[in-house]
């Protein structure tokens, strides 16, 4: 049977997802297009209310089998549904952001910088801001790689939803007591369920101006049908690593006078006592 989410095919999905996000972000300033996409939030692609959104999303979709027409194997059909819904849901989520978040998204996005001429996917402005937010007490130049999930097509590590949620908790934007049960519930959902639960959670993030890495979210949701447990594990690991991460150690050139009381030095002393 055909596997639609192999590494090679995920690379194509990421490439297309990057261009979809660029296109939808560019459409945020156009009220009519924004309304068309927002109207599709929470609906399956075959819903008549989504009909006008096809023209904005379908050009970026990979070619997918029609389970009914082609008689696809069950796993292939699940893959196709998950991939298609990933593109439609994230496009709608981008369009449905509160106005303040929408304006910030437009201002922070530099399409030319995020996708160079050779087509190699690069971290977007939003992803860079997520990296910095995850370690608010640390040097923002510190390598955030340990808390990031691999994005299949690019070969580099990019923020997952779990990382974003952890960063939001550390920044005081979300409640660290109530969020874990919500995340665990999300991770137990099937394809329909994860798309039903996501809008409220992502809407809360964007209401607090927490940046969301849209492209990795599309890639993860595209894998949800066949590899839900693997994606969910990554989200949970990224979340717990991020909320428990310690600030980066000072550089060797930092003098002892520059280390604040109760900082890294104090922590080290308390551990050895």
Tab-separated table of C-alpha atoms in Angstrom:
chain	number	residue	atom	x	y	z
A	1	UNK	CA	0.000	0.000	0.000
A	2	UNK	CA	1.098	3.578	-0.596
A	3	UNK	CA	2.552	5.599	2.264
A	4	UNK	CA	1.863	9.293	1.680
A	5	UNK	CA	4.009	10.478	4.596
A	6	UNK	CA	7.456	9.110	3.831
A	7	UNK	CA	10.415	11.441	4.435
A	8	UNK	CA	10.586	12.274	0.729
A	9	UNK	CA	6.894	13.115	0.561
A	10	UNK	CA	7.041	15.069	3.809
A	11	UNK	CA	9.756	17.217	2.272
A	12	UNK	CA	7.313	18.127	-0.494
A	13	UNK	CA	4.553	18.763	2.061
A	14	UNK	CA	6.830	21.128	3.988
A	15	UNK	CA	7.787	22.944	0.801
A	16	UNK	CA	4.128	23.404	-0.099
A	17	UNK	CA	3.192	24.317	3.469
A	18	UNK	CA	5.788	27.087	3.504
A	19	UNK	CA	4.273	28.599	0.391
A	20	UNK	CA	0.733	28.238	1.712
A	21	UNK	CA	1.658	30.072	4.911
A	22	UNK	CA	3.329	32.831	2.888
A	23	UNK	CA	0.268	33.160	0.667
A	24	UNK	CA	-2.261	33.150	3.514
A	25	UNK	CA	-0.218	35.647	5.524
A	26	UNK	CA	-0.155	37.857	2.461
A	27	UNK	CA	-3.933	37.550	2.202
A	28	UNK	CA	-4.529	38.710	5.781
A	29	UNK	CA	-4.712	42.320	4.658
A	30	UNK	CA	-7.464	41.500	2.138
A	31	UNK	CA	-10.787	41.317	4.045
A	32	UNK	CA	-12.610	39.209	1.453
A	33	UNK	CA	-9.954	36.503	1.252
A	34	UNK	CA	-9.473	36.517	4.995
A	35	UNK	CA	-13.213	36.019	5.527
A	36	UNK	CA	-13.320	33.114	3.067
A	37	UNK	CA	-10.557	31.303	4.925
A	38	UNK	CA	-11.915	32.114	8.368
A	39	UNK	CA	-15.323	30.720	7.376
A	40	UNK	CA	-13.730	27.312	6.770
A	41	UNK	CA	-12.410	26.979	10.327
A	42	UNK	CA	-13.694	23.814	12.006
A	43	UNK	CA	-15.194	22.458	8.776
A	44	UNK	CA	-14.122	19.521	6.636
A	45	UNK	CA	-12.916	20.378	3.117
A	46	UNK	CA	-16.010	18.828	1.504
A	47	UNK	CA	-18.345	21.149	3.438
A	48	UNK	CA	-20.148	23.492	1.001
A	49	UNK	CA	-19.167	26.439	3.228
A	50	UNK	CA	-15.516	25.735	2.378
A	51	UNK	CA	-16.070	25.871	-1.399
A	52	UNK	CA	-14.641	29.356	-1.880
A	53	UNK	CA	-11.549	28.507	0.148
A	54	UNK	CA	-10.455	25.857	-2.356
A	55	UNK	CA	-9.168	28.511	-4.712
A	56	UNK	CA	-6.830	29.835	-2.018
A	57	UNK	CA	-5.620	26.502	-0.627
A	58	UNK	CA	-5.807	23.863	-3.372
A	59	UNK	CA	-2.901	25.305	-5.438
A	60	UNK	CA	-0.557	24.419	-2.584
A	61	UNK	CA	-1.872	20.927	-1.833
A	62	UNK	CA	0.061	17.849	-2.971
A	63	UNK	CA	-1.812	15.518	-5.279
A	64	UNK	CA	-3.844	13.182	-3.087
A	65	UNK	CA	-5.832	10.047	-3.941
A	66	UNK	CA	-9.596	10.133	-3.644
A	67	UNK	CA	-10.433	7.254	-1.257
A	68	UNK	CA	-13.926	6.776	-2.703
A	69	UNK	CA	-13.094	7.100	-6.372
A	70	UNK	CA	-9.738	5.302	-6.297
A	71	UNK	CA	-10.594	2.611	-3.755
A	72	UNK	CA	-7.487	3.475	-1.728
A	73	UNK	CA	-6.193	1.267	1.053
A	74	UNK	CA	-7.380	2.371	4.529
A	75	UNK	CA	-3.954	3.705	5.589
A	76	UNK	CA	-3.610	5.649	2.355
A	77	UNK	CA	-7.063	7.132	2.829
A	78	UNK	CA	-6.183	8.183	6.385
A	79	UNK	CA	-2.987	9.808	5.127
A	80	UNK	CA	-4.879	11.742	2.454
A	81	UNK	CA	-7.473	13.024	4.919
A	82	UNK	CA	-4.826	14.075	7.450
A	83	UNK	CA	-2.713	15.912	4.862
A	84	UNK	CA	-5.656	17.735	3.329
A	85	UNK	CA	-7.107	18.786	6.674
A	86	UNK	CA	-3.700	19.999	7.858
A	87	UNK	CA	-3.547	22.544	5.030
A	88	UNK	CA	-7.143	23.711	5.384
A	89	UNK	CA	-7.139	23.980	9.175
A	90	UNK	CA	-3.879	25.904	9.461
A	91	UNK	CA	-4.899	28.292	6.680
A	92	UNK	CA	-8.142	28.963	8.571
A	93	UNK	CA	-6.292	29.363	11.880
A	94	UNK	CA	-4.023	32.005	10.367
A	95	UNK	CA	-7.006	33.897	8.974
A	96	UNK	CA	-9.007	33.607	12.218
A	97	UNK	CA	-6.414	35.324	14.416
A	98	UNK	CA	-7.499	38.323	16.494
A	99	UNK	CA	-6.744	41.635	14.825
A	100	UNK	CA	-3.789	42.468	17.081
A	101	UNK	CA	-2.202	39.082	16.371
A	102	UNK	CA	-2.974	39.398	12.671
A	103	UNK	CA	-1.252	42.765	12.491
A	104	UNK	CA	1.752	41.377	14.359
A	105	UNK	CA	1.888	38.419	11.973
A	106	UNK	CA	1.954	40.688	8.946
A	107	UNK	CA	4.606	42.929	10.472
A	108	UNK	CA	6.845	40.045	11.565
A	109	UNK	CA	6.758	38.062	8.322
A	110	UNK	CA	9.507	38.651	5.797
A	111	UNK	CA	8.821	36.207	2.962
A	112	UNK	CA	11.973	36.998	1.032
A	113	UNK	CA	14.156	36.366	4.090
A	114	UNK	CA	12.428	33.168	5.178
A	115	UNK	CA	12.587	31.436	1.791
A	116	UNK	CA	15.827	32.107	-0.120
A	117	UNK	CA	16.070	31.600	-3.905
A	118	UNK	CA	17.325	28.026	-3.559
A	119	UNK	CA	14.044	27.047	-1.884
A	120	UNK	CA	15.645	25.870	1.365
A	121	UNK	CA	13.218	26.299	4.241
A	122	UNK	CA	14.513	28.746	6.854
A	123	UNK	CA	13.172	29.733	10.269
A	124	UNK	CA	10.519	32.407	9.965
A	125	UNK	CA	10.371	35.530	12.108
A	126	UNK	CA	7.659	33.884	14.202
A	127	UNK	CA	9.806	30.803	14.815
A	128	UNK	CA	12.757	32.963	15.868
A	129	UNK	CA	10.542	34.781	18.367
A	130	UNK	CA	9.343	31.426	19.757
A	131	UNK	CA	12.966	30.361	20.264
A	132	UNK	CA	13.721	33.514	22.247
A	133	UNK	CA	10.516	33.289	24.291
A	134	UNK	CA	11.305	29.776	25.467
A	135	UNK	CA	14.288	30.959	27.498
A	136	UNK	CA	13.376	34.452	28.681
A	137	UNK	CA	16.246	34.621	31.186
A	138	UNK	CA	18.855	33.303	28.812
A	139	UNK	CA	21.073	34.800	26.162
A	140	UNK	CA	18.901	34.814	23.024
A	141	UNK	CA	21.909	33.722	20.992
A	142	UNK	CA	22.030	30.420	22.868
A	143	UNK	CA	21.283	27.379	20.737
A	144	UNK	CA	17.636	26.343	21.406
A	145	UNK	CA	17.982	23.105	19.448
A	146	UNK	CA	17.472	20.631	22.334
A	147	UNK	CA	13.866	21.782	22.749
A	148	UNK	CA	12.897	21.723	19.080
A	149	UNK	CA	11.355	19.013	16.945
A	150	UNK	CA	12.798	18.024	13.614
A	151	UNK	CA	10.944	19.344	10.613
A	152	UNK	CA	11.010	16.434	8.205
A	153	UNK	CA	11.847	18.145	4.965
A	154	UNK	CA	14.437	20.707	6.011
A	155	UNK	CA	16.797	18.533	8.029
A	156	UNK	CA	16.873	21.211	10.768
A	157	UNK	CA	14.970	21.424	14.020
A	158	UNK	CA	12.022	23.790	14.219
A	159	UNK	CA	9.491	24.652	16.933
A	160	UNK	CA	6.684	22.164	17.473
A	161	UNK	CA	3.359	23.013	19.080
A	162	UNK	CA	4.633	21.472	22.311
A	163	UNK	CA	7.632	23.786	22.286
A	164	UNK	CA	5.379	26.786	21.661
A	165	UNK	CA	3.089	25.864	24.546
A	166	UNK	CA	6.070	25.398	26.839
A	167	UNK	CA	7.431	28.791	25.801
A	168	UNK	CA	4.031	30.366	26.528
A	169	UNK	CA	3.969	28.851	30.025
A	170	UNK	CA	7.487	30.073	30.756
A	171	UNK	CA	6.534	33.537	29.558
A	172	UNK	CA	3.493	33.550	31.847
A	173	UNK	CA	1.026	33.583	28.959
A	174	UNK	CA	-0.580	30.224	29.782
A	175	UNK	CA	-1.318	28.477	33.062
A	176	UNK	CA	1.201	25.725	33.735
A	177	UNK	CA	-1.263	23.910	36.001
A	178	UNK	CA	-4.202	23.660	33.602
A	179	UNK	CA	-2.348	23.343	30.298
A	180	UNK	CA	-0.847	19.817	30.632
A	181	UNK	CA	-4.277	18.092	30.878
A	182	UNK	CA	-5.404	20.020	27.793
A	183	UNK	CA	-2.277	18.995	25.903
A	184	UNK	CA	-2.641	15.340	26.909
A	185	UNK	CA	-6.286	15.398	25.794
A	186	UNK	CA	-5.268	16.902	22.461
A	187	UNK	CA	-2.620	14.230	21.964
A	188	UNK	CA	-5.196	11.441	22.398
A	189	UNK	CA	-7.458	12.662	19.609
A	190	UNK	CA	-7.948	11.110	16.193
A	191	UNK	CA	-7.694	13.251	13.053
A	192	UNK	CA	-11.175	14.743	13.444
A	193	UNK	CA	-10.659	15.353	17.150
A	194	UNK	CA	-7.322	17.130	16.894
A	195	UNK	CA	-8.786	19.543	14.339
A	196	UNK	CA	-11.773	20.113	16.603
A	197	UNK	CA	-9.646	20.959	19.651
A	198	UNK	CA	-6.881	22.990	18.010
A	199	UNK	CA	-8.760	26.228	17.197
A	200	UNK	CA	-9.476	27.119	20.809
A	201	UNK	CA	-5.922	26.419	21.962
A	202	UNK	CA	-4.266	28.221	19.069
A	203	UNK	CA	-6.741	31.085	19.412
A	204	UNK	CA	-5.682	31.503	23.038
A	205	UNK	CA	-2.016	31.582	22.038
A	206	UNK	CA	-2.600	34.229	19.392
A	207	UNK	CA	-4.842	36.301	21.666
A	208	UNK	CA	-1.807	36.610	23.939
A	209	UNK	CA	0.405	37.344	20.898
A	210	UNK	CA	2.342	34.092	21.329
A	211	UNK	CA	3.816	33.328	17.881
A	212	UNK	CA	2.912	29.956	16.344
A	213	UNK	CA	5.185	28.130	13.892
A	214	UNK	CA	2.604	27.352	11.213
A	215	UNK	CA	4.708	25.268	8.821
A	216	UNK	CA	5.820	22.643	11.390
A	217	UNK	CA	2.211	22.489	12.591
A	218	UNK	CA	1.040	21.599	9.077
A	219	UNK	CA	3.732	18.929	8.778
A	220	UNK	CA	2.849	17.408	12.151
A	221	UNK	CA	-0.872	17.380	11.385
A	222	UNK	CA	-0.153	15.797	7.991
A	223	UNK	CA	1.474	12.903	9.873
A	224	UNK	CA	-1.329	12.609	12.425
A	225	UNK	CA	-3.341	9.930	10.642
A	226	UNK	CA	-0.556	7.349	10.467
A	227	UNK	CA	1.939	8.562	13.071
A	228	UNK	CA	-0.218	10.254	15.716
A	229	UNK	CA	1.558	8.616	18.635
A	230	UNK	CA	4.970	9.647	17.336
A	231	UNK	CA	3.902	13.261	16.770
A	232	UNK	CA	2.136	13.402	20.144
A	233	UNK	CA	5.228	12.069	21.888
A	234	UNK	CA	7.299	14.824	20.274
A	235	UNK	CA	4.845	17.516	21.374
A	236	UNK	CA	4.811	16.253	24.955
A	237	UNK	CA	8.587	15.885	25.158
A	238	UNK	CA	9.118	19.354	23.698
A	239	UNK	CA	6.610	20.845	26.135
A	240	UNK	CA	8.152	19.325	29.253
A	241	UNK	CA	11.715	20.022	28.120
A	242	UNK	CA	10.854	23.649	27.480
A	243	UNK	CA	9.015	24.383	30.719
A	244	UNK	CA	11.802	22.746	32.754
A	245	UNK	CA	14.764	24.169	30.819
A	246	UNK	CA	17.249	26.170	32.842
A	247	UNK	CA	18.683	29.496	31.639
A	248	UNK	CA	21.840	29.280	29.561
A	249	UNK	CA	25.116	29.503	31.459
A	250	UNK	CA	27.024	32.810	31.150
A	251	UNK	CA	29.719	33.008	28.496
A	252	UNK	CA	33.363	32.479	29.564
A	253	UNK	CA	34.004	36.215	29.156
A	254	UNK	CA	31.328	37.092	31.735
A	255	UNK	CA	32.837	38.232	35.027
A	256	UNK	CA	31.526	36.991	38.359
A	257	UNK	CA	30.242	40.492	39.049
A	258	UNK	CA	27.884	40.159	36.085
A	259	UNK	CA	26.137	37.070	37.518
A	260	UNK	CA	23.006	38.130	39.424
A	261	UNK	CA	22.410	36.909	42.960
A	262	UNK	CA	20.383	33.691	42.916
A	263	UNK	CA	21.434	33.054	39.307
A	264	UNK	CA	23.468	30.237	37.784
A	265	UNK	CA	26.230	30.420	40.384
A	266	UNK	CA	23.762	30.252	43.267
A	267	UNK	CA	21.949	27.329	41.677
A	268	UNK	CA	25.201	25.393	41.320
A	269	UNK	CA	26.121	26.047	44.932
A	270	UNK	CA	22.741	24.865	46.187
A	271	UNK	CA	23.021	21.639	44.209
A	272	UNK	CA	26.373	20.755	45.753
A	273	UNK	CA	25.326	21.599	49.300
